[in-house]
Short mmCIF file of C-alpha atoms in Angstrom, two decimals:
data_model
loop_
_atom_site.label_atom_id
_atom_site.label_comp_id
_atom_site.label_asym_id
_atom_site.label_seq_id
_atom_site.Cartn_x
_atom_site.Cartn_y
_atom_site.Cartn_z
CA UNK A 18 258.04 19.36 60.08
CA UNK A 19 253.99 19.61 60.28
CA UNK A 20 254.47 18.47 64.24
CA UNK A 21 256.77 21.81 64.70
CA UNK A 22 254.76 23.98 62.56
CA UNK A 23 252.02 22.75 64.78
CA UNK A 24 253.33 23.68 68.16
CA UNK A 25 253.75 27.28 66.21
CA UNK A 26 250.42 27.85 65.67
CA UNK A 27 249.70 29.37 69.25
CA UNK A 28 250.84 32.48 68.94
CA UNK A 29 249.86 35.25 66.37
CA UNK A 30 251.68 35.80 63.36
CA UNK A 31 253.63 39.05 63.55
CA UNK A 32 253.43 41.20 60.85
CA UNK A 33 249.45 41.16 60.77
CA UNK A 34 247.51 43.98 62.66
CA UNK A 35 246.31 43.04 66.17
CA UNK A 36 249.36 41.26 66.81
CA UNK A 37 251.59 44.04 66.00
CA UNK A 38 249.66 46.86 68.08
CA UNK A 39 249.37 44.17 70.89
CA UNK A 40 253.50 43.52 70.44
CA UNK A 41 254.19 47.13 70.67
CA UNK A 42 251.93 47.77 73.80
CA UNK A 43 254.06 44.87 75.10
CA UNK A 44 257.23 46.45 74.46
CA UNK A 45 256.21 49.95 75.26
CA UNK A 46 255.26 48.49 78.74
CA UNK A 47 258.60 46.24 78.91
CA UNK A 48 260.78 49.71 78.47
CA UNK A 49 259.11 51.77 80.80
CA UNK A 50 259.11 48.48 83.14
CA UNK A 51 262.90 48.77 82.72
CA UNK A 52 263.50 52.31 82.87
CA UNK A 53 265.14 52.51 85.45
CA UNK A 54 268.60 51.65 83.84
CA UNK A 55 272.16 52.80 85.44
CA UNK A 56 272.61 56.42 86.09
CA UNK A 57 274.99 58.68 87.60
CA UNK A 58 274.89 62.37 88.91
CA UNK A 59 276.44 65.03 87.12
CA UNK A 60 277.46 68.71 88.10
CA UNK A 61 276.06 71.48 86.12
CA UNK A 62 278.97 72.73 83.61
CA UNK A 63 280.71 69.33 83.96
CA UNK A 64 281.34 67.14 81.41
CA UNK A 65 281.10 63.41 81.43
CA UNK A 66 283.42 61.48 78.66
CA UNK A 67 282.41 57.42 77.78
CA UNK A 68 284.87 55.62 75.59
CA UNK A 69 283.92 52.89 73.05
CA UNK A 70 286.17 51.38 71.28
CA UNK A 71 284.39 49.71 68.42
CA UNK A 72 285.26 48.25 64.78
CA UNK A 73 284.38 49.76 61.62
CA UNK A 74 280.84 49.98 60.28
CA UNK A 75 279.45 49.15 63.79
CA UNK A 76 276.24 51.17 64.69
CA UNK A 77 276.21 52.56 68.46
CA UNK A 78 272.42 53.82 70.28
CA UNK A 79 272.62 55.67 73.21
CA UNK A 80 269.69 56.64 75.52
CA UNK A 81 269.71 58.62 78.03
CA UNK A 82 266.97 60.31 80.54
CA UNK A 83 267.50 63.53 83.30
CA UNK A 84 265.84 64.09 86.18
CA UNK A 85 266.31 67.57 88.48
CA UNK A 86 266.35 67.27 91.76
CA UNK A 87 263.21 69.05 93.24
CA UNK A 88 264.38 70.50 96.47
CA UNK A 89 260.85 71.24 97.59
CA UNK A 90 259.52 67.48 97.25
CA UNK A 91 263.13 66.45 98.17
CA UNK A 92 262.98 63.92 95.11
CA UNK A 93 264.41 63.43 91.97
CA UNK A 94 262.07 64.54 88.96
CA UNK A 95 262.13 64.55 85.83
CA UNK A 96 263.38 67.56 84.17
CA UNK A 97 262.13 70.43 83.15
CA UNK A 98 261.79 70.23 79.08
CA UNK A 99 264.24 73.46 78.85
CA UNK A 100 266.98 71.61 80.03
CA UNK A 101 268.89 69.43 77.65
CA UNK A 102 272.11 67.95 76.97
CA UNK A 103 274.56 68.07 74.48
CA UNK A 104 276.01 65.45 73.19
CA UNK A 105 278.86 65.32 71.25
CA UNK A 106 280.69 62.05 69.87
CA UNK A 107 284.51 62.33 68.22
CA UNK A 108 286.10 59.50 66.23
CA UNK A 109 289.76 58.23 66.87
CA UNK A 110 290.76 61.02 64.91
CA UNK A 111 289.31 63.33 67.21
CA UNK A 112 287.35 64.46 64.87
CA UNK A 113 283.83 65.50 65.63
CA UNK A 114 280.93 63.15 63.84
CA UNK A 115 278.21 64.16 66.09
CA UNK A 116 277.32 67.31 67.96
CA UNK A 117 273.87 67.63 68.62
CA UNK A 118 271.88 68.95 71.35
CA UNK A 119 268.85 66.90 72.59
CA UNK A 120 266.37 67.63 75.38
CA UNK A 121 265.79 66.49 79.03
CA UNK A 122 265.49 63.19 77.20
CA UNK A 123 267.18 61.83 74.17
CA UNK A 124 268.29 59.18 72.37
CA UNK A 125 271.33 59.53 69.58
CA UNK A 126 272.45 56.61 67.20
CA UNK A 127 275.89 57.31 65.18
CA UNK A 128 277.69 54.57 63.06
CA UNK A 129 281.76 54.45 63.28
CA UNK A 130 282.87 54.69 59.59
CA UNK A 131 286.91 54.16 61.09
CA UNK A 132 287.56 51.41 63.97
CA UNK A 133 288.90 52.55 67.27
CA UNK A 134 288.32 54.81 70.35
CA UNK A 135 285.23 56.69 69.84
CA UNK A 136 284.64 59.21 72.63
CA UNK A 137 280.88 60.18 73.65
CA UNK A 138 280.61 63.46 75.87
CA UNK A 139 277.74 64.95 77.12
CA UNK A 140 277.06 68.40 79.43
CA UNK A 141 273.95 70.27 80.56
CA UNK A 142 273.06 73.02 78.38
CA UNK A 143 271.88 75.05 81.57
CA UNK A 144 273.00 78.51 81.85
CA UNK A 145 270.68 79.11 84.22
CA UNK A 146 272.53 78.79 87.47
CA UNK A 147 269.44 79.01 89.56
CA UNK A 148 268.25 75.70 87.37
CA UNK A 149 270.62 73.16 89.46
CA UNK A 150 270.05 74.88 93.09
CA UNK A 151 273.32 73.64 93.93
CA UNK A 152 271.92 69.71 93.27
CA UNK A 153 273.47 67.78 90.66
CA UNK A 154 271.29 66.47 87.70
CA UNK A 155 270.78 63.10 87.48
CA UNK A 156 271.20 61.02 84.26
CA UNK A 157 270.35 57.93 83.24
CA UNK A 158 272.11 56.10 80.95
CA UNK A 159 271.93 53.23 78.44
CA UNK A 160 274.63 52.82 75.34
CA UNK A 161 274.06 49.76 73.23
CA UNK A 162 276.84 48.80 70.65
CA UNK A 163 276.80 46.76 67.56
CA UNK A 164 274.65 43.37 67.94
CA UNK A 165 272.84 44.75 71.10
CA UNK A 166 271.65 47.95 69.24
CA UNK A 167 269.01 45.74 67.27
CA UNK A 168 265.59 45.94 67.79
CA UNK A 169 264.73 42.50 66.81
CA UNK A 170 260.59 43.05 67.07
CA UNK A 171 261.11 45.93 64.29
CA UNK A 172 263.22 43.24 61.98
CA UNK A 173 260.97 40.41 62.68
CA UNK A 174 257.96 42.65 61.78
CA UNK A 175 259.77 44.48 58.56
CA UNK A 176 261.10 40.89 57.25
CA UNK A 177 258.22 38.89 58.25
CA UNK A 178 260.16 36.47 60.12
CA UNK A 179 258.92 33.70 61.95
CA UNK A 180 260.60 32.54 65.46
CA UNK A 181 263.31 30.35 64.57
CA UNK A 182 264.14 32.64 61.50
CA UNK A 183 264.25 35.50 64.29
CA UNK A 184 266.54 33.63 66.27
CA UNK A 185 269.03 32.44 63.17
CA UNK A 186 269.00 36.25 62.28
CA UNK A 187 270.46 37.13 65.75
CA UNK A 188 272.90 34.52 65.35
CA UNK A 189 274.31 35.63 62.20
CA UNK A 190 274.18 39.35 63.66
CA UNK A 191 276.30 37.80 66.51
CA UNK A 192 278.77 36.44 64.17
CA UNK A 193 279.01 39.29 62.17
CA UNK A 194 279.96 41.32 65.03
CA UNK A 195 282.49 38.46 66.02
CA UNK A 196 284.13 39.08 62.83
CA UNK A 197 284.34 42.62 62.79
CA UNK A 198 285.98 42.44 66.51
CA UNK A 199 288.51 39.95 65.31
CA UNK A 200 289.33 42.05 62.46
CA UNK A 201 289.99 45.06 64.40
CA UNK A 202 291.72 43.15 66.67
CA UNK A 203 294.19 42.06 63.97
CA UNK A 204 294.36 45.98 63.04
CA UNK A 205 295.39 46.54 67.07
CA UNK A 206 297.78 43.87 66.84
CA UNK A 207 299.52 45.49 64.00
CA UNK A 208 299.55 48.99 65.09
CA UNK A 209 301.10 47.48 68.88
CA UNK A 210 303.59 45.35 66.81
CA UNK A 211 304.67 48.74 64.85
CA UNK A 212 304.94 50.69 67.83
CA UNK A 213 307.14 47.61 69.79
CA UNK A 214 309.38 47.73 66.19
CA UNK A 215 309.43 51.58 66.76
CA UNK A 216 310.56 51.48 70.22
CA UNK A 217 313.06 48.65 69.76
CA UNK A 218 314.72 50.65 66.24
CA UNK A 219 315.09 53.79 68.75
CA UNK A 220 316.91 52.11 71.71
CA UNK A 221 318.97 50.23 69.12
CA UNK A 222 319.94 53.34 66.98
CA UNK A 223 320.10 55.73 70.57
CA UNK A 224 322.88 52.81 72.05
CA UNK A 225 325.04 52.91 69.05
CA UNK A 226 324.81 56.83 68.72
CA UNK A 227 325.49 57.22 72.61
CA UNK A 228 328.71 54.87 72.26
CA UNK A 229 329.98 57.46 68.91
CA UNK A 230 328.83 60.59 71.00
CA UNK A 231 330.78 59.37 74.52
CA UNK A 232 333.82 58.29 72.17
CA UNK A 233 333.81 61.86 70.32
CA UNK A 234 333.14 63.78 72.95
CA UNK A 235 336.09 62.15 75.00
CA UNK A 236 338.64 62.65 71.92
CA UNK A 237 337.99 66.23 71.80
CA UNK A 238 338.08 66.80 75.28
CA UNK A 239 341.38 65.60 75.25
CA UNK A 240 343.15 67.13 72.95
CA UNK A 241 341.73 69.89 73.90
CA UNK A 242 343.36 69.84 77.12
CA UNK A 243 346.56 68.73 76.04
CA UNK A 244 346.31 71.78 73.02
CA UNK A 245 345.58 73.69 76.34
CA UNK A 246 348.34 72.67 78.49
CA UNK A 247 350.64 72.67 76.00
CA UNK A 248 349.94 76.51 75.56
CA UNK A 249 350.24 76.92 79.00
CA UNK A 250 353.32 74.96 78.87
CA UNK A 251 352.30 72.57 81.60
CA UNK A 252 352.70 69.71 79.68
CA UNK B 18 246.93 27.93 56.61
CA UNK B 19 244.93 30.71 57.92
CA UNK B 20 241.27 30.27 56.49
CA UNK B 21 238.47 29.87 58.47
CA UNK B 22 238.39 30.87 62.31
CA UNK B 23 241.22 32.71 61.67
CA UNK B 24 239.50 35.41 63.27
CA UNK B 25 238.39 33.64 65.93
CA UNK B 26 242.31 32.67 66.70
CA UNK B 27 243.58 36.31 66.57
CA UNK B 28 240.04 37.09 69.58
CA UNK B 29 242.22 33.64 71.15
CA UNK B 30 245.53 34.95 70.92
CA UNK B 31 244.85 38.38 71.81
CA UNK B 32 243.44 37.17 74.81
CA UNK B 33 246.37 35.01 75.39
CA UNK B 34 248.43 38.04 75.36
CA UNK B 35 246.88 39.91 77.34
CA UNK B 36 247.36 37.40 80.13
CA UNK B 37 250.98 36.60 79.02
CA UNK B 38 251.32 40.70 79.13
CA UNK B 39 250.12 40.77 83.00
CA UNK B 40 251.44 37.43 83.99
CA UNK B 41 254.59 39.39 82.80
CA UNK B 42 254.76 42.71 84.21
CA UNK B 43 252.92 41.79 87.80
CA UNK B 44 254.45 38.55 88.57
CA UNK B 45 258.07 37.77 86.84
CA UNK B 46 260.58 40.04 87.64
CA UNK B 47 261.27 43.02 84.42
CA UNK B 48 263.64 42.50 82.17
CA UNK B 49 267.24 42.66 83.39
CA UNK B 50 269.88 45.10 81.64
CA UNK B 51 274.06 45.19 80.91
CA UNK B 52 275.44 48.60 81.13
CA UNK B 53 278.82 48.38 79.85
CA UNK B 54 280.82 51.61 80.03
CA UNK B 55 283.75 52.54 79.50
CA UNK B 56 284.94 56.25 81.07
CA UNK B 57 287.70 58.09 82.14
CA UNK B 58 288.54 58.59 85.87
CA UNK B 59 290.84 61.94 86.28
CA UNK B 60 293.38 61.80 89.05
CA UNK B 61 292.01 62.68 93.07
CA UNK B 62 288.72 61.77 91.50
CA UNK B 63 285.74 59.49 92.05
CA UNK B 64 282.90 58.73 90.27
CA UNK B 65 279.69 57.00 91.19
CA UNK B 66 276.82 54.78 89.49
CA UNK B 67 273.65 53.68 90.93
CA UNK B 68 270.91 51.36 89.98
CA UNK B 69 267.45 50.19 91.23
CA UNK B 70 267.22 46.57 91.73
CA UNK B 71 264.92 44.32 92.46
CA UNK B 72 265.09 41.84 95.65
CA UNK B 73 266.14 38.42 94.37
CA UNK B 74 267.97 39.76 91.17
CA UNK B 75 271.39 38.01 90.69
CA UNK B 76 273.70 40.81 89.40
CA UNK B 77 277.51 40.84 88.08
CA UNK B 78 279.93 43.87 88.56
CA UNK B 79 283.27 43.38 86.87
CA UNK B 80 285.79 45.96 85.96
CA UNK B 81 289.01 46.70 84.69
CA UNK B 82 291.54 49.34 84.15
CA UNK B 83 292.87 50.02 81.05
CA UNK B 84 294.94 52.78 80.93
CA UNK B 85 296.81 55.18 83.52
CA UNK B 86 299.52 55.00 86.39
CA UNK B 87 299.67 51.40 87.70
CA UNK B 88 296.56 50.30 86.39
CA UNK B 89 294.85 50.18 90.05
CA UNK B 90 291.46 51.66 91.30
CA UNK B 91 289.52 51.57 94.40
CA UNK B 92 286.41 50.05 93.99
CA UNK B 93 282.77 49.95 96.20
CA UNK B 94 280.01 48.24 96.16
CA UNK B 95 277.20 49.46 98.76
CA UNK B 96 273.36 48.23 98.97
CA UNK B 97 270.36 50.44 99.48
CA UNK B 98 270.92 51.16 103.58
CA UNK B 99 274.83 51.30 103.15
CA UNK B 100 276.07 48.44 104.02
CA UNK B 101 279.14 47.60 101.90
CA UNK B 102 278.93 44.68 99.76
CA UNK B 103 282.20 44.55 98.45
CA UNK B 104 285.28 47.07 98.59
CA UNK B 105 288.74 46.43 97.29
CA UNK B 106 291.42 48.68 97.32
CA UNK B 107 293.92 49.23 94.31
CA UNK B 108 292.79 46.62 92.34
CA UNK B 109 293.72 45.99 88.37
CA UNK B 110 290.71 43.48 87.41
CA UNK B 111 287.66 41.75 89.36
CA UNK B 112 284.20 40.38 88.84
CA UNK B 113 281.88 40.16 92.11
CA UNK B 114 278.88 38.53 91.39
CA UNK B 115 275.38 38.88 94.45
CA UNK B 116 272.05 38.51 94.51
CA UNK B 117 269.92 41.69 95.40
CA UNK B 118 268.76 40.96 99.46
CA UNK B 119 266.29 43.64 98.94
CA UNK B 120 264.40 46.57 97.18
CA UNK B 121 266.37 49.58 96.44
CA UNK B 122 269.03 51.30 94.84
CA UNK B 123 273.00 50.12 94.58
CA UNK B 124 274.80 52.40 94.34
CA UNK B 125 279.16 51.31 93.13
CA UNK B 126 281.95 54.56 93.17
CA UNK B 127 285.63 53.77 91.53
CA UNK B 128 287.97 55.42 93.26
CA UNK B 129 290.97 57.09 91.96
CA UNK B 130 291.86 59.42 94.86
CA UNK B 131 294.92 58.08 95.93
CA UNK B 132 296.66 59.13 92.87
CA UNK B 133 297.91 62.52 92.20
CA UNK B 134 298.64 62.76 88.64
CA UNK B 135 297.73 59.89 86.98
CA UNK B 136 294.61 59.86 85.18
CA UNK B 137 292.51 56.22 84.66
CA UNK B 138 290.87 54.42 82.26
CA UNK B 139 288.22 52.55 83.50
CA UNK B 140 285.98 49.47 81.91
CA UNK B 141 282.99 47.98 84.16
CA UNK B 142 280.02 45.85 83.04
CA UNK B 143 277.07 45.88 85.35
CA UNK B 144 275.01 42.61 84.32
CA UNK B 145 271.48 42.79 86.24
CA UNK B 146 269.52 39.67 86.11
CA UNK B 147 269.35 37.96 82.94
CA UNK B 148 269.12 39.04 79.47
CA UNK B 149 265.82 40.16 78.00
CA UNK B 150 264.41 37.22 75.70
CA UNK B 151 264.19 37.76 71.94
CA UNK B 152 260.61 37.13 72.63
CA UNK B 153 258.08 39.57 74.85
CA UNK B 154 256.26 35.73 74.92
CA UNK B 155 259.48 33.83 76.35
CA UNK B 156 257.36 32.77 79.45
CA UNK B 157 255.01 30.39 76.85
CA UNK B 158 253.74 27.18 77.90
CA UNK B 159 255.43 25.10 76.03
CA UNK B 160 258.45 23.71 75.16
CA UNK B 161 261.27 24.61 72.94
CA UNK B 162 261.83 22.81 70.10
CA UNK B 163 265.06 21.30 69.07
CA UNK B 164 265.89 23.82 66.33
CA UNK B 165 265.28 26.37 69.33
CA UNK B 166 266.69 25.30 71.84
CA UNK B 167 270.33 24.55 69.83
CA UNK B 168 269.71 28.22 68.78
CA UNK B 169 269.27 29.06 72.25
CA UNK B 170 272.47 27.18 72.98
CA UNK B 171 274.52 28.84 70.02
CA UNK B 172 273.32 31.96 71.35
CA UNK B 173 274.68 31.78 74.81
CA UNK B 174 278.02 30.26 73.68
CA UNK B 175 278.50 33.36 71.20
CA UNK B 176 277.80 35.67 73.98
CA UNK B 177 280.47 34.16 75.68
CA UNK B 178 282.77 34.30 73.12
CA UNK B 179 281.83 38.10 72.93
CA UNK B 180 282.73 38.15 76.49
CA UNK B 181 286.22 36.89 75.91
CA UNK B 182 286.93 39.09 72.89
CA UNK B 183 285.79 42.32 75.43
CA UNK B 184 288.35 41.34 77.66
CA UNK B 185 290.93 40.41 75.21
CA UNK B 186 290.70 43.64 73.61
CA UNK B 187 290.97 45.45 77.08
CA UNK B 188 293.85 43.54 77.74
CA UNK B 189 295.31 44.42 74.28
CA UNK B 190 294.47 48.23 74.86
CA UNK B 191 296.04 47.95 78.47
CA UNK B 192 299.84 46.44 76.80
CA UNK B 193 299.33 48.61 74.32
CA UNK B 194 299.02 51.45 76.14
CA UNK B 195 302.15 50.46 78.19
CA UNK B 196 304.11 49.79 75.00
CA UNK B 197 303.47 53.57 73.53
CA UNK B 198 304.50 55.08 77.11
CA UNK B 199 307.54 53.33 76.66
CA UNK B 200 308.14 54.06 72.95
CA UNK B 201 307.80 57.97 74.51
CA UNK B 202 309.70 57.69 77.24
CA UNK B 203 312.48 56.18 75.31
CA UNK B 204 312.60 58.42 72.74
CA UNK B 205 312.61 61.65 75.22
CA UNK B 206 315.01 60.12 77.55
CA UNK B 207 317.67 59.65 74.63
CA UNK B 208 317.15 63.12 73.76
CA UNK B 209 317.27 64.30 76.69
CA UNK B 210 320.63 62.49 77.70
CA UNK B 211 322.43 63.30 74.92
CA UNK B 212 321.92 66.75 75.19
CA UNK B 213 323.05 66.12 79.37
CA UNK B 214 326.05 64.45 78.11
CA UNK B 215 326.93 67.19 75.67
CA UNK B 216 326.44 69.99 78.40
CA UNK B 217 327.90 67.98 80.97
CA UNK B 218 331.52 67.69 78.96
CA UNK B 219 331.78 70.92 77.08
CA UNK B 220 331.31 72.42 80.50
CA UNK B 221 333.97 70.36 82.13
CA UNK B 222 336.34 71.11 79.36
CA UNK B 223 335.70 74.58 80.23
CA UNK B 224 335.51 73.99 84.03
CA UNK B 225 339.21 72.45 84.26
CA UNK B 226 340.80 75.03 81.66
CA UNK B 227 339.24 78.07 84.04
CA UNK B 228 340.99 76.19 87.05
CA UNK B 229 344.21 76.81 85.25
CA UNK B 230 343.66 80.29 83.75
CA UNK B 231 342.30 82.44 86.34
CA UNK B 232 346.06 82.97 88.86
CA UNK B 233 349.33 83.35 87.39
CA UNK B 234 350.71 82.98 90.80
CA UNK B 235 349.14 79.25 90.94
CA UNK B 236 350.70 78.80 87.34
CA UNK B 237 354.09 79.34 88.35
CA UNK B 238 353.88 77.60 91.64
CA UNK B 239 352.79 74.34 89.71
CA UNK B 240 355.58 75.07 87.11
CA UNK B 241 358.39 74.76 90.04
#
């Protein structure tokens, strides 16, 4: 035990002053480092839908950043702090749990209170026709669900945790989420095995009523005709 | 315990980070990042994502379609001068895995313009380089230590077994989806025919007794 503690001692202890302003310098520098994350290129009144499909209880971030293209220094740049986007994020029901406009960079956390689909739009709020000069705006993008939505520097620094206590913590989130997936999944599995019951019921029920309607309809038809004929004395 | 020289280790450390901090940003490559989206793909359409990457970054693209039509897109990969790195046509599920050749930015479009109605559901995970470490100091001298490194372990075996639930549930979504189309289908097809068979015999009935009421003169020429 001493022998581990002792290979601990190099670093500084978080939680305690220099090594927390020298941490968050670090992890400023590490996000702009990787700012660059995915993006895409949107129109100006277009709307661009992402699907999650998440379990219960399950807390979603979402980051994004715009740049305009500048047609004059034929680059991208970043946006003019006007234009924003607005964001809007329905539940399964459809129903709307976030609607919030942000500006030409954002960053919008929502946590799923029912499991399922979970839809995240977002559009330009630019009226300004003149804004896009016919360029598309480009945004980059960066959704992190559940486990990956954990900024482990802020818990270690809140709980006072040491490294291996850091790393036991992110198992245990890990799990968690584990558990809440399989749980949902057992949800899915139910709602698929309801819907299989549901289809097989119908064909079941349509076959017998088909065989009754056929049967019917060919009785009546035929005394029908032979009322008919007989009327017309044919018969 | 902290006592004396304790200030004299946080002058130490600080200048230990400071080295780590440059050592990181100048001469390991950033960070790498796992965008894992999820979108909708309407029918003629195509849709386009692009990245910067660095030269000598080992990336992952997989993707898979979850819901619409035959549960096929047209996927491309291209590298910063054009060249195309990978491009299958109609395809349900893949994973390409390359490492970047050089500087630049990838760009990858899903395809769904062969299809003229049918709108897609599309999954893709772009994994770029490795995951960031728990740790801004992962690069440290020395070694793990045992607890660590089974930690470590654990951790990369749960990922994995997050991996397999992702594509479980996509699966699950994708038969699931198939087995509500059908449930619809079913249920407006029966309607549907029965009211067919219902037209289709009331008007024969009908048909057949106006063959034999319209001309007396055919009457009586079937009567001898």
């Amino acid at each position: 035990m001493a022998a581990k503690q002792g290979v601990r001692v190099v670093g500084p202890r978080p939680g305690t002053g220099l090594g927390r302003v020298v941490r968050a310098l670090v992890l400023l520098l590490c996000f702009a480092a990787r700012g660059g994350a995915l993006y895409f290129h949107i129109g100006e009144t277009e709307k661009k839908c992402f699907i999650e499909e998440i379990p219960d209880e399950t807390m979603v971030i979402g980051n994004y950043r715009t740049q305009l293209y500048d047609k004059q220094r034929e680059e991208y740049q970043p946006a003019t702090p006007g234009l924003g986007m607005f964001v809007e994020v329905k539940d399964p029901e459809d129903k709307v749990i976030l609607a919030r406009q942000y500006g030409s960079e954002g960053r919008f956390t929502f946590t799923s209170h029912t499991p399922g689909e979970h839809q995240i739009c977002l559009h330009s709020n630019s009226t300004k026709f003149s804004l896009f000069a016919g360029g598309m705006l480009r945004v980059h993008l960066d959704i992190q669900v559940g486990e990956h939505a954990n900024d482990y520097a802020e818990i270690a620094a809140k709980d006072k945790l040491s490294e291996l206590q850091l790393r036991v913590r992110q198992l245990v989130e890990q799990v968690e989420q584990i558990q809440k997936e399989q749980n949902y999944q057992r949800w899915r599995e139910e709602r698929f095995r309801q819907t299989s019951e549901s289809t097989n019921q119908r064909v079941l029920w349509w076959s017998i009523l088909q065989t009754l309607i056929l049967v019917a309809i060919g009785v009546w038809q035929m005394r029908h005709l032979k009322s008919f004929f007989e009327a017309k004395k044919l018969v | 315990m902290p006592g004396l020289g304790s200030a004299q280790r946080w002058a130490a450390a600080a200048g230990r980070w400071g080295c780590r901090l440059l050592a990181l940003l100048l001469l390991v490559p950033g960070p790498g990042s796992a965008s894992e989206i999820t979108f909708e793909l309407p029918d003629n359409a195509k849709q386009c994502f692009y990245e910067d990457i660095t030269q000598g970054t080992k990336c992952t693209l997989e993707f898979q379609v979850i819901t619409g039509g035959h549960y096929d897109v047209d996927c491309r990969l291209e590298d910063p001068d054009g060249n195309v790195l990978y491009k299958e046509m109609k395809k349900q599920y893949d994973s390409f895995t390359f490492t970047a050749s050089k500087n630049g930015t990838y760009k990858f479009c899903f395809s769904n313009e062969f299809s003229t109605f049918t709108h897609k559901t599309v999954y893709f995970d772009f994994q770029v380089g490795e995951d960031p470490p728990l740790f801004p100091s992962e690069n440290r001298v020395s070694a793990l230590t045992q607890m660590e490194s089974a930690c470590v372990s654990i951790h990369e075996a749960l990922k994995s077994v997050i991996d397999y639930q992702t594509h479980f549930r996509l699966r699950e979504a994708q038969g699931r989806s198939r087995a509500e189309d059908l449930n619809t289908r079913v249920a407006y097809w029966s309607v549907g025919e029965a009211l067919i068979l219902l037209v289709v015999s009331i008007g024969q009935v009908f048909l057949l007794k106006s063959f034999f009421s319209d001309k007396r003169t055919t009457t009586t020429r079937v009567g001898s």
